[in-house]
Amino acid sequence: MTEVRQVKNFIDGEYRVSSSTFELPDPATSQLVAIVHEASADDVDDAVTAARRALNGPWARMSMADRHELMRKACDLILSRKDEFVAAEIADSGHPISAVSNIEIPRGAQQLRAFADIASGHYEPETFETQTPDGRQAHNYTQRVPKGVIAAICPWNLPLIMATWKLAPALAWGNTVVLKPSEETPSTASMLGKIFNEAGFPAGVINIVNGFGMDSTGEFLTRHPDVDAINFTGETVTGTAIMQAAAVGIRDVSLELGGKNAAIILDDCNLDAAVAGTAASVFYNCGQICLGTERVYVSRSIFDEFVAQLKRRAEGQILGDPRLPDTTMGPLVSHEHREKVLQCYRRAATEGAEVITGGGVPEMEDDLARGAWIQPTIWTGLPENSRSVREEIFGPCCHVVPIDDDEAAIELANDTRYGLAATVWSADTKRARTLAERLNAGVCWINGWMIRDLRTPFGGFGESGIGREGGAHAMEFHTELKNICQVLDPPADS
Ligand code: NAD
Ligand code: 6OH
């Protein structure tokens, strides 16, 4: 029996309990893994006040280089406690240890170092020499200053990665933060409080509050008048509510929202690589990744072979105890989310899908029988205007469609309200680039998926969001840009 963790709020450098708590089950077994302390409106107010105090106090007085050094220390401290982070992430999310240990915790830590490095690259101000009407000379130059107190609201699908993806750029450009992790997966974010204290961050620079969204911590935070800007990742419908909250007080928003991403598989591709890459993009994290593929368009001449091979990949997934190294697919994050995905599976059947594989709940044994398990699923034959093809499902499933030419592929792939990610698989560089350049998506991979260089821009078209995170692009949201205009010469006749 594992120990039941207490997930407390971290406010002004100290952990704080709350009179209101809720329970967190392990998604793989439904066993209780943590008690979470829900932050009240007063707790959120204290967190925002502490962030404001730190912003104007010790944090403002530190040099950029010193702030970045603390971020690098925090990265190293997380890595030195990797096993604790791995255990907590698995307990909350059900992700398999292979992914958590090799990808999610290391990247979660390294984002702190990466943004320290990115932001410490010299910022080149714009400069203009201007003639004044009375014949004098003026020197204009730009300056970037921190935006202020940032509210960061995270989803449950990649808990530590999402937390530091928000924290790192905010800190790197001199802001202070109140972070709300998802109520489903708050443990690793909460553990960061201790790490930041040990690294030497002044109290109040980072505050972490737990709770739900509407009428709870999330709303208390986004409606707080002393928050300067809101950085949100989650569902498009929540993004709409957050944008409405941000309208009061004219606060800036960065929104990373849902997707219904397309893959285009062309007849000249390396089929084995295309199948392997598409399988990863459909089934990784049990399909719970915004960059995952849910629509697949395949040249007709290779369609049958592609579907047969993708089916083998789906049926080859090893569903099992997430703590075992051979497991490739864990459960969904919760029974509630499984119910949503199962409803989508049932709806696909009524909308006319041919189920190539999956479509239901797998038989699991012993403790795992009580987990939120779901079968990897492939469909063909759905109408393009069906809800199954148009709406994000966020489960391990995709719809595969034959296409007759590149023009049809582009037209179908771009026929979506979203536009987060896409893939193109082809051996012909020019053909692949032509398609990639016409796809309406924030990131398009050619012959690959999920190759992430943190210096690149990240964000979506349409209902997939507003703004770009990643690299120096994150500076736009996290700073205010000023122009300073200094008149240099005395008037000509003085
Ligand atoms: P969600 O929108 O339900 O919740 C996200 C966060 O918002 C949670 O912390 C929640 O408590 C909070 N919240 C909910 N309502 C709120 C409100 N009214 N005010 C303030 N906060 C509120 O999303 P989720 O279910 O946690 O995550 C899955 C979704 O996130 C999917 O749609 C997925 O595509 C999207 N996502 C997008 C990206 C991206 O980068 N584009 C990355 C990860 C996940
Ligand atoms: C969403 O589910 C995935 C988000 C991934 C990133 O933010 C990233 O930077 O790779």
Coordinates of C-alpha atoms and ligand atoms in Angstrom, one line a residue:
M1 CA 0.0 0.0 0.0
T2 CA 1.6 3.3 -1.1
E3 CA 1.5 6.3 1.2
V4 CA -1.3 8.8 0.7
R5 CA 0.3 12.1 -0.2
Q6 CA -0.9 15.5 1.1
V7 CA -0.9 18.0 -1.7
K8 CA -0.9 21.4 -0.1
N9 CA -0.9 24.9 -1.5
F10 CA 2.4 26.8 -1.7
I11 CA 2.0 30.4 -0.9
D12 CA 4.7 33.0 -0.1
G13 CA 7.3 30.4 0.3
E14 CA 5.3 28.1 2.7
Y15 CA 3.1 25.1 2.4
R16 CA -0.4 25.8 3.6
V17 CA -3.3 23.4 4.4
S18 CA -6.9 24.1 3.7
S19 CA -10.2 23.2 5.5
S20 CA -11.5 22.0 2.2
T21 CA -9.9 18.9 0.7
F22 CA -10.6 16.4 -2.1
E23 CA -9.4 12.9 -2.8
L24 CA -7.3 11.8 -5.8
P25 CA -7.5 8.3 -7.1
D26 CA -4.8 6.4 -9.1
P27 CA -6.3 6.2 -12.6
A28 CA -4.9 2.6 -13.0
T29 CA -6.5 1.1 -10.0
S30 CA -8.8 3.7 -8.4
Q31 CA -6.8 3.4 -5.1
L32 CA -6.6 6.6 -3.1
V33 CA -3.2 8.3 -3.8
A34 CA -3.5 11.8 -2.5
I35 CA -5.5 14.3 -0.5
V36 CA -5.5 17.7 -2.2
H37 CA -6.0 21.0 -0.3
E38 CA -8.3 23.3 -2.2
A39 CA -7.3 26.9 -2.2
S40 CA -10.0 29.3 -1.1
A41 CA -10.6 32.8 -2.5
D42 CA -8.6 34.2 0.4
D43 CA -5.7 31.7 -0.3
V44 CA -5.7 32.9 -3.9
D45 CA -5.7 36.5 -2.8
D46 CA -2.7 35.8 -0.5
A47 CA -0.9 34.1 -3.4
V48 CA -1.4 37.0 -5.7
T49 CA -0.4 39.5 -3.0
A50 CA 2.7 37.6 -2.3
A51 CA 3.5 37.5 -6.0
R52 CA 3.1 41.2 -6.3
R53 CA 5.3 41.8 -3.3
A54 CA 8.0 39.7 -4.7
L55 CA 7.7 41.3 -8.1
N56 CA 8.3 44.7 -6.7
G57 CA 10.8 43.6 -4.0
P58 CA 13.6 41.0 -3.9
W59 CA 12.9 39.5 -7.4
A60 CA 13.1 43.0 -9.0
R61 CA 16.4 43.6 -7.3
M62 CA 18.1 40.5 -8.6
S63 CA 20.0 40.6 -11.9
M64 CA 18.7 38.5 -14.8
A65 CA 21.8 36.3 -14.6
D66 CA 21.2 35.6 -10.9
R67 CA 17.5 34.7 -11.6
H68 CA 18.6 32.4 -14.3
E69 CA 21.1 30.7 -12.0
L70 CA 18.3 29.9 -9.6
M71 CA 16.3 28.3 -12.4
R72 CA 19.3 26.1 -13.4
K73 CA 19.6 25.1 -9.7
A74 CA 15.9 24.2 -9.6
C75 CA 16.3 22.0 -12.8
D76 CA 19.2 20.1 -11.2
L77 CA 17.3 19.7 -7.9
I78 CA 14.3 18.1 -9.7
L79 CA 16.7 15.7 -11.6
S80 CA 18.4 14.8 -8.3
R81 CA 15.0 13.7 -7.0
K82 CA 13.8 12.2 -10.2
D83 CA 12.5 9.0 -8.6
E84 CA 10.1 10.9 -6.3
F85 CA 8.8 12.9 -9.2
V86 CA 8.4 9.8 -11.4
A87 CA 6.5 8.0 -8.6
A88 CA 4.1 11.0 -8.0
E89 CA 3.5 11.6 -11.7
I90 CA 2.6 7.9 -12.3
A91 CA 0.3 7.8 -9.3
D92 CA -1.6 10.9 -10.5
S93 CA -1.7 10.4 -14.3
G94 CA -1.3 6.6 -14.9
H95 CA 1.3 7.3 -17.5
P96 CA 3.7 4.4 -18.1
I97 CA 7.1 4.6 -16.4
S98 CA 9.0 4.4 -19.7
A99 CA 7.5 7.7 -20.8
V100 CA 7.5 9.4 -17.4
S101 CA 11.1 8.5 -16.6
N102 CA 12.6 9.0 -20.0
I103 CA 10.6 11.9 -21.3
E104 CA 8.2 13.7 -19.0
I105 CA 10.2 14.3 -15.8
P106 CA 13.5 15.1 -17.5
R107 CA 11.9 17.5 -19.9
G108 CA 9.8 19.0 -17.1
A109 CA 13.1 19.8 -15.3
Q110 CA 15.1 20.8 -18.3
Q111 CA 12.6 23.5 -19.4
L112 CA 13.8 25.6 -16.5
R113 CA 17.4 25.4 -17.8
A114 CA 16.3 25.9 -21.4
F115 CA 14.4 29.1 -20.8
A116 CA 17.1 30.5 -18.6
D117 CA 19.5 29.9 -21.5
I118 CA 17.0 31.3 -24.1
A119 CA 16.3 34.5 -22.1
S120 CA 19.9 35.1 -21.2
G121 CA 20.7 35.5 -24.9
H122 CA 21.2 39.2 -25.4
Y123 CA 18.0 41.2 -26.2
E124 CA 18.8 43.6 -29.1
P125 CA 16.7 46.7 -28.7
E126 CA 15.4 48.5 -31.7
T127 CA 17.0 51.9 -32.1
F128 CA 15.9 54.9 -34.3
E129 CA 17.6 58.3 -34.7
T130 CA 14.8 60.9 -35.2
Q131 CA 15.0 64.5 -36.3
T132 CA 12.7 66.7 -34.2
P133 CA 10.7 69.5 -35.9
D134 CA 13.0 72.2 -34.3
G135 CA 16.1 70.6 -35.8
R136 CA 17.3 68.6 -32.8
Q137 CA 18.2 64.9 -32.7
A138 CA 16.3 62.3 -30.7
H139 CA 17.4 58.8 -29.9
N140 CA 14.7 56.1 -29.6
Y141 CA 15.3 52.8 -28.1
T142 CA 13.1 49.9 -26.9
Q143 CA 13.2 48.2 -23.5
R144 CA 11.5 45.1 -22.3
V145 CA 10.2 44.9 -18.8
P146 CA 8.4 42.0 -17.0
K147 CA 4.7 41.8 -17.6
G148 CA 4.0 41.4 -13.9
V149 CA 2.0 38.8 -11.9
I150 CA 1.2 35.9 -14.3
A151 CA -1.6 33.5 -13.6
A152 CA -0.8 30.1 -15.1
I153 CA -3.5 27.5 -15.5
C154 CA -2.6 24.0 -16.5
P155 CA -4.3 20.8 -17.8
W156 CA -3.8 17.3 -16.6
N157 CA -2.3 15.6 -19.6
L158 CA 1.4 16.3 -19.1
P159 CA 1.5 17.6 -15.5
L160 CA 5.1 18.5 -14.8
I161 CA 5.9 19.4 -18.4
M162 CA 2.9 21.8 -18.5
A163 CA 3.8 23.4 -15.1
T164 CA 7.4 24.2 -16.0
W165 CA 6.4 25.1 -19.6
K166 CA 4.4 28.0 -18.0
L167 CA 6.7 28.8 -15.1
A168 CA 10.1 28.8 -16.9
P169 CA 9.5 31.6 -19.4
A170 CA 7.6 33.7 -16.9
L171 CA 10.5 33.5 -14.4
A172 CA 13.2 33.8 -17.1
W173 CA 11.8 37.2 -18.2
G174 CA 11.4 38.5 -14.6
N175 CA 7.8 37.9 -13.7
T176 CA 6.3 36.3 -10.6
V177 CA 3.7 33.5 -10.9
V178 CA 0.6 32.0 -9.3
L179 CA 0.3 28.5 -10.9
K180 CA -2.8 26.3 -10.7
P181 CA -2.2 22.7 -11.8
S182 CA -5.1 20.6 -12.9
E183 CA -7.2 19.2 -10.0
E184 CA -6.6 15.8 -11.5
T185 CA -2.8 15.8 -11.4
P186 CA -1.5 18.4 -8.9
S187 CA 1.3 16.4 -7.1
T188 CA 4.4 17.1 -9.1
A189 CA 3.6 20.9 -9.4
S190 CA 3.1 21.1 -5.7
M191 CA 6.5 19.3 -5.1
L192 CA 8.1 22.2 -6.9
G193 CA 7.5 24.5 -3.9
K194 CA 10.2 22.7 -1.9
I195 CA 12.5 22.7 -4.9
F196 CA 12.2 26.5 -5.4
N197 CA 12.8 27.2 -1.7
E198 CA 16.0 25.0 -1.8
A199 CA 17.2 26.6 -5.0
G200 CA 17.0 30.0 -3.2
F201 CA 14.1 31.7 -4.9
P202 CA 12.7 34.6 -2.8
A203 CA 9.3 33.9 -1.1
G204 CA 6.4 34.8 -3.3
V205 CA 8.1 34.5 -6.7
I206 CA 6.3 31.2 -7.3
N207 CA 3.0 30.3 -5.7
I208 CA 1.0 27.1 -6.4
V209 CA -2.7 26.9 -5.6
N210 CA -4.8 23.8 -6.0
G211 CA -8.5 23.4 -6.9
F212 CA -11.1 23.2 -9.6
G213 CA -11.9 25.6 -12.4
M214 CA -15.4 27.2 -12.4
D215 CA -16.5 28.7 -9.0
S216 CA -13.2 27.5 -7.5
T217 CA -9.5 28.3 -7.5
G218 CA -9.2 28.7 -11.3
E219 CA -11.9 31.3 -11.4
F220 CA -10.7 33.1 -8.2
L221 CA -7.4 33.4 -9.9
T222 CA -8.4 34.4 -13.4
R223 CA -10.8 37.0 -12.0
H224 CA -8.4 38.4 -9.5
P225 CA -7.9 42.1 -10.4
D226 CA -4.2 42.2 -9.5
V227 CA -3.2 39.5 -12.0
D228 CA -1.6 41.1 -15.0
A229 CA -1.9 38.3 -17.6
I230 CA -3.2 34.8 -17.9
N231 CA -1.4 31.9 -19.5
F232 CA -3.7 29.0 -20.1
T233 CA -3.5 25.5 -21.6
G234 CA -6.6 23.4 -21.8
E235 CA -9.9 23.0 -23.6
T236 CA -11.1 25.5 -26.1
V237 CA -14.4 26.0 -24.1
T238 CA -12.4 26.8 -21.0
G239 CA -10.2 29.2 -23.0
T240 CA -13.3 31.1 -24.0
A241 CA -14.3 31.5 -20.3
I242 CA -10.7 32.6 -19.4
M243 CA -10.7 35.1 -22.2
Q244 CA -13.9 36.6 -20.9
A245 CA -12.4 36.8 -17.4
A246 CA -9.3 38.5 -18.8
A247 CA -11.5 41.1 -20.6
V248 CA -12.2 42.7 -17.3
G249 CA -9.2 44.9 -16.6
I250 CA -7.9 44.4 -20.2
R251 CA -5.4 41.6 -19.3
D252 CA -3.4 39.8 -21.9
V253 CA -4.0 36.0 -22.5
S254 CA -1.9 33.3 -24.0
L255 CA -4.1 30.3 -24.9
E256 CA -3.0 26.8 -25.9
L257 CA -6.2 24.9 -26.6
G258 CA -7.5 21.8 -28.3
G259 CA -6.7 20.2 -31.7
K260 CA -8.1 17.8 -34.2
N261 CA -4.8 17.1 -35.9
A262 CA -4.3 15.6 -39.3
A263 CA -1.7 13.2 -40.7
I264 CA -1.1 13.0 -44.5
I265 CA 0.5 9.7 -45.6
L266 CA 1.6 9.9 -49.3
D267 CA 2.1 6.9 -51.6
D268 CA 5.9 7.5 -51.9
C269 CA 6.5 7.5 -48.1
N270 CA 8.6 5.0 -46.1
L271 CA 5.6 3.0 -45.0
D272 CA 7.2 1.4 -41.9
A273 CA 8.3 4.8 -40.6
A274 CA 4.9 6.4 -41.4
V275 CA 3.0 3.7 -39.6
A276 CA 5.3 3.8 -36.6
G277 CA 5.2 7.6 -36.4
T278 CA 1.4 7.7 -36.8
A279 CA 0.9 5.0 -34.2
A280 CA 3.1 7.0 -31.8
S281 CA 1.0 10.2 -32.5
V282 CA -2.3 8.4 -32.0
F283 CA -1.5 6.2 -29.0
Y284 CA 1.2 8.1 -27.0
N285 CA -0.1 9.0 -23.6
C286 CA -3.3 7.1 -24.4
G287 CA -4.1 9.7 -27.0
Q288 CA -4.1 12.5 -24.3
I289 CA -1.9 14.9 -26.0
C290 CA -2.9 18.1 -27.8
L291 CA -0.4 17.4 -30.6
G292 CA -1.7 13.8 -31.2
T293 CA -3.3 12.7 -34.5
E294 CA -7.0 11.9 -34.7
R295 CA -7.5 12.2 -38.5
V296 CA -5.4 10.3 -41.0
Y297 CA -5.5 10.8 -44.8
V298 CA -3.7 8.1 -46.8
S299 CA -3.0 7.7 -50.5
R300 CA -5.5 5.2 -51.9
S301 CA -2.8 2.9 -53.3
I302 CA -1.3 2.2 -49.9
F303 CA -4.5 2.6 -47.8
D304 CA -5.3 -1.1 -47.1
E305 CA -1.7 -1.9 -46.2
F306 CA -1.4 1.2 -44.0
V307 CA -4.6 0.3 -42.1
A308 CA -3.5 -3.3 -41.7
Q309 CA -0.2 -2.2 -40.2
L310 CA -1.7 0.5 -38.0
K311 CA -4.1 -2.1 -36.7
R312 CA -1.2 -4.4 -35.8
R313 CA 0.4 -1.5 -33.9
A314 CA -2.8 -0.8 -32.0
E315 CA -3.2 -4.4 -31.1
G316 CA 0.5 -4.6 -30.1
Q317 CA 0.1 -2.0 -27.4
I318 CA 0.9 -3.4 -23.9
L319 CA -1.8 -2.2 -21.5
G320 CA -0.8 -2.9 -17.9
D321 CA 0.6 -1.7 -14.7
P322 CA 2.2 1.7 -15.4
R323 CA 5.0 1.0 -13.0
L324 CA 6.2 -1.9 -15.2
P325 CA 8.9 -1.1 -17.8
D326 CA 7.2 -3.0 -20.7
T327 CA 3.9 -1.2 -20.4
T328 CA 3.3 1.0 -23.4
M329 CA -0.2 2.3 -22.7
G330 CA -1.7 3.3 -19.3
P331 CA -5.3 4.1 -18.5
L332 CA -7.0 7.4 -19.3
V333 CA -6.6 10.0 -16.6
S334 CA -10.0 9.4 -14.9
H335 CA -13.3 7.5 -15.1
E336 CA -14.9 10.7 -16.0
H337 CA -12.7 11.2 -19.0
R338 CA -13.1 7.5 -19.9
E339 CA -16.9 8.0 -20.0
K340 CA -16.4 11.0 -22.4
V341 CA -14.2 8.9 -24.7
L342 CA -16.5 5.9 -24.5
Q343 CA -19.4 8.1 -25.5
C344 CA -17.3 9.2 -28.5
Y345 CA -16.6 5.6 -29.3
R346 CA -20.4 4.8 -29.2
R347 CA -21.2 7.9 -31.2
A348 CA -18.7 6.9 -33.9
A349 CA -20.5 3.6 -34.3
T350 CA -23.9 5.4 -34.7
E351 CA -22.3 7.8 -37.2
G352 CA -21.4 4.9 -39.5
A353 CA -17.8 4.0 -38.5
E354 CA -16.3 0.7 -39.5
V355 CA -14.4 -0.3 -36.4
I356 CA -11.0 -1.7 -37.5
T357 CA -10.0 -2.5 -34.0
G358 CA -10.9 -1.5 -30.4
G359 CA -14.0 0.5 -29.7
G360 CA -14.5 -0.5 -26.0
V361 CA -13.0 -1.3 -22.6
P362 CA -10.3 -4.0 -22.3
E363 CA -10.4 -6.8 -19.7
M364 CA -7.9 -6.0 -17.0
E365 CA -7.0 -8.2 -14.1
D366 CA -6.8 -7.8 -10.3
D367 CA -6.4 -4.2 -9.0
L368 CA -6.2 -2.9 -12.6
A369 CA -9.8 -4.0 -13.2
R370 CA -11.0 -0.8 -11.4
G371 CA -8.9 1.5 -13.5
A372 CA -10.0 3.9 -16.3
W373 CA -8.8 1.6 -19.2
I374 CA -9.8 2.0 -22.8
Q375 CA -9.0 0.2 -26.0
P376 CA -6.8 1.7 -28.7
T377 CA -9.2 2.3 -31.6
I378 CA -9.2 2.8 -35.4
W379 CA -12.1 3.7 -37.5
T380 CA -12.7 4.0 -41.3
G381 CA -15.8 5.1 -43.2
L382 CA -17.1 8.0 -41.2
P383 CA -18.5 11.0 -43.0
E384 CA -16.2 14.0 -42.9
N385 CA -18.9 16.1 -41.4
S386 CA -19.6 13.7 -38.5
R387 CA -18.9 14.9 -35.0
S388 CA -16.4 12.1 -34.6
V389 CA -14.2 13.6 -37.4
R390 CA -14.8 17.3 -36.4
E391 CA -14.5 17.3 -32.6
E392 CA -11.5 16.6 -30.4
I393 CA -11.8 13.3 -28.5
F394 CA -8.5 13.2 -26.5
G395 CA -8.3 9.4 -26.5
P396 CA -6.2 6.7 -28.3
C397 CA -8.2 6.7 -31.5
C398 CA -8.2 7.9 -35.1
H399 CA -10.2 7.9 -38.3
V400 CA -8.4 6.8 -41.5
V401 CA -9.5 8.0 -44.9
P402 CA -8.2 7.2 -48.5
I403 CA -7.3 10.2 -50.6
D404 CA -6.8 10.4 -54.4
D405 CA -4.4 13.4 -54.7
D406 CA -2.5 16.0 -52.7
E407 CA -5.1 18.6 -53.3
A408 CA -7.8 16.5 -51.6
A409 CA -5.4 15.8 -48.7
I410 CA -4.9 19.5 -48.1
E411 CA -8.5 20.4 -48.4
L412 CA -9.6 17.7 -46.0
A413 CA -6.8 18.3 -43.5
N414 CA -7.5 22.1 -43.4
D415 CA -11.3 21.6 -43.0
T416 CA -11.3 22.1 -39.3
R417 CA -11.9 24.9 -36.8
Y418 CA -8.6 23.9 -35.1
G419 CA -5.0 24.2 -36.3
L420 CA -2.5 23.0 -33.8
A421 CA -0.3 20.3 -35.4
A422 CA 0.0 18.1 -38.5
T423 CA 2.3 15.6 -40.0
V424 CA 3.2 14.8 -43.7
W425 CA 4.9 11.5 -44.6
S426 CA 6.6 11.5 -48.0
A427 CA 10.0 10.7 -49.5
D428 CA 9.7 13.6 -51.9
T429 CA 11.1 16.7 -50.1
K430 CA 9.5 19.2 -52.4
R431 CA 6.1 17.5 -52.4
A432 CA 6.2 17.2 -48.6
R433 CA 7.2 20.8 -48.1
T434 CA 4.6 22.1 -50.5
L435 CA 1.9 20.4 -48.4
A436 CA 3.4 21.4 -45.1
E437 CA 3.5 25.0 -46.1
R438 CA -0.2 24.9 -47.1
L439 CA -1.4 23.3 -43.9
N440 CA -3.1 25.6 -41.4
A441 CA -1.3 24.3 -38.3
G442 CA 1.1 25.9 -35.8
V443 CA 3.5 23.0 -36.1
C444 CA 3.9 20.6 -39.1
W445 CA 6.3 17.7 -38.9
I446 CA 7.6 16.1 -42.1
N447 CA 8.5 12.4 -41.6
G448 CA 8.4 12.6 -37.9
W449 CA 6.3 13.6 -34.9
M450 CA 6.9 15.3 -31.6
I451 CA 10.4 16.4 -32.4
R452 CA 10.5 19.3 -29.9
D453 CA 13.2 21.9 -30.0
L454 CA 12.2 24.3 -27.2
R455 CA 13.5 27.3 -29.2
T456 CA 10.8 26.9 -31.8
P457 CA 7.4 28.7 -31.8
F458 CA 4.6 26.7 -30.3
G459 CA 0.9 27.5 -30.7
G460 CA -2.2 27.1 -32.8
F461 CA -4.3 28.5 -35.6
G462 CA -8.1 29.2 -35.1
E463 CA -9.7 27.6 -32.1
S464 CA -6.4 26.0 -31.1
G465 CA -5.4 29.2 -29.4
I466 CA -3.9 32.6 -29.3
G467 CA -0.2 33.5 -29.1
R468 CA 3.0 31.6 -29.4
E469 CA 5.0 30.0 -26.6
G470 CA 8.4 28.5 -27.1
G471 CA 11.9 30.1 -27.5
A472 CA 12.2 33.8 -27.7
H473 CA 8.6 34.0 -28.9
A474 CA 7.5 33.5 -25.3
M475 CA 9.1 36.9 -24.6
E476 CA 6.3 38.6 -26.4
F477 CA 3.7 37.5 -23.9
H478 CA 5.9 37.7 -20.8
T479 CA 7.2 41.3 -21.3
E480 CA 5.9 44.7 -21.9
L481 CA 7.7 46.6 -24.7
K482 CA 8.6 50.2 -24.1
N483 CA 10.0 52.9 -26.3
I484 CA 12.3 55.5 -24.7
C485 CA 12.8 58.6 -26.7
Q486 CA 15.7 60.9 -25.5
V487 CA 16.1 64.3 -27.1
L488 CA 19.9 64.7 -27.5
D489 CA 21.0 68.0 -29.0
P490 CA 20.2 71.5 -27.7
P491 CA 18.1 73.6 -30.1
A492 CA 20.0 75.0 -33.0
D493 CA 19.8 78.6 -31.9
S494 CA 20.6 78.1 -28.1
Ligands
NAD1 P1 -9.7 22.0 -19.0 O1 -9.9 23.2 -19.9 O2 -10.8 21.2 -18.5 O3 -8.9 22.4 -17.7 C1 -7.6 23.0 -17.7 C2 -7.4 23.8 -16.5 O4 -8.3 24.9 -16.4 C3 -7.6 23.1 -15.2 O5 -6.6 23.5 -14.3 C4 -9.0 23.5 -14.7 O6 -9.2 23.4 -13.3 C5 -9.0 25.0 -15.2 N1 -10.3 25.6 -15.4 C6 -11.4 25.0 -15.9 N2 -12.4 25.9 -15.9 C7 -11.9 27.0 -15.5 C8 -12.5 28.3 -15.4 N3 -13.8 28.6 -15.7 N4 -11.7 29.3 -15.0 C9 -10.4 29.1 -14.7 N5 -9.8 27.9 -14.8 C10 -10.6 26.9 -15.2 O7 -8.7 21.1 -19.8 P2 -8.2 19.6 -19.4 O8 -9.3 18.7 -19.6 O9 -7.4 19.7 -18.1 O10 -7.1 19.3 -20.6 C11 -7.4 18.7 -21.8 C12 -7.5 19.8 -22.9 O11 -6.3 20.6 -22.9 C13 -7.6 19.2 -24.3 O12 -8.6 20.0 -25.0 C14 -6.3 19.5 -24.9 O13 -6.3 19.6 -26.3 C15 -5.9 20.7 -24.3 N6 -4.4 20.9 -24.3 C16 -3.9 21.8 -25.2 C17 -2.5 21.9 -25.2 C18 -1.8 22.9 -26.1 O14 -0.7 23.2 -26.0 N7 -2.5 23.4 -27.1 C19 -1.7 21.2 -24.3 C20 -2.3 20.3 -23.5 C21 -3.7 20.2 -23.4
6OH2 C1 -0.2 19.0 -25.2 O1 -0.9 18.1 -24.8 C2 1.1 19.0 -25.4 C3 1.9 20.0 -25.2 C4 3.2 20.0 -25.6 C5 4.0 21.0 -25.4 O2 3.6 22.1 -24.8 C6 5.3 21.0 -25.9 O3 6.0 22.0 -25.7 O4 5.8 20.0 -26.5

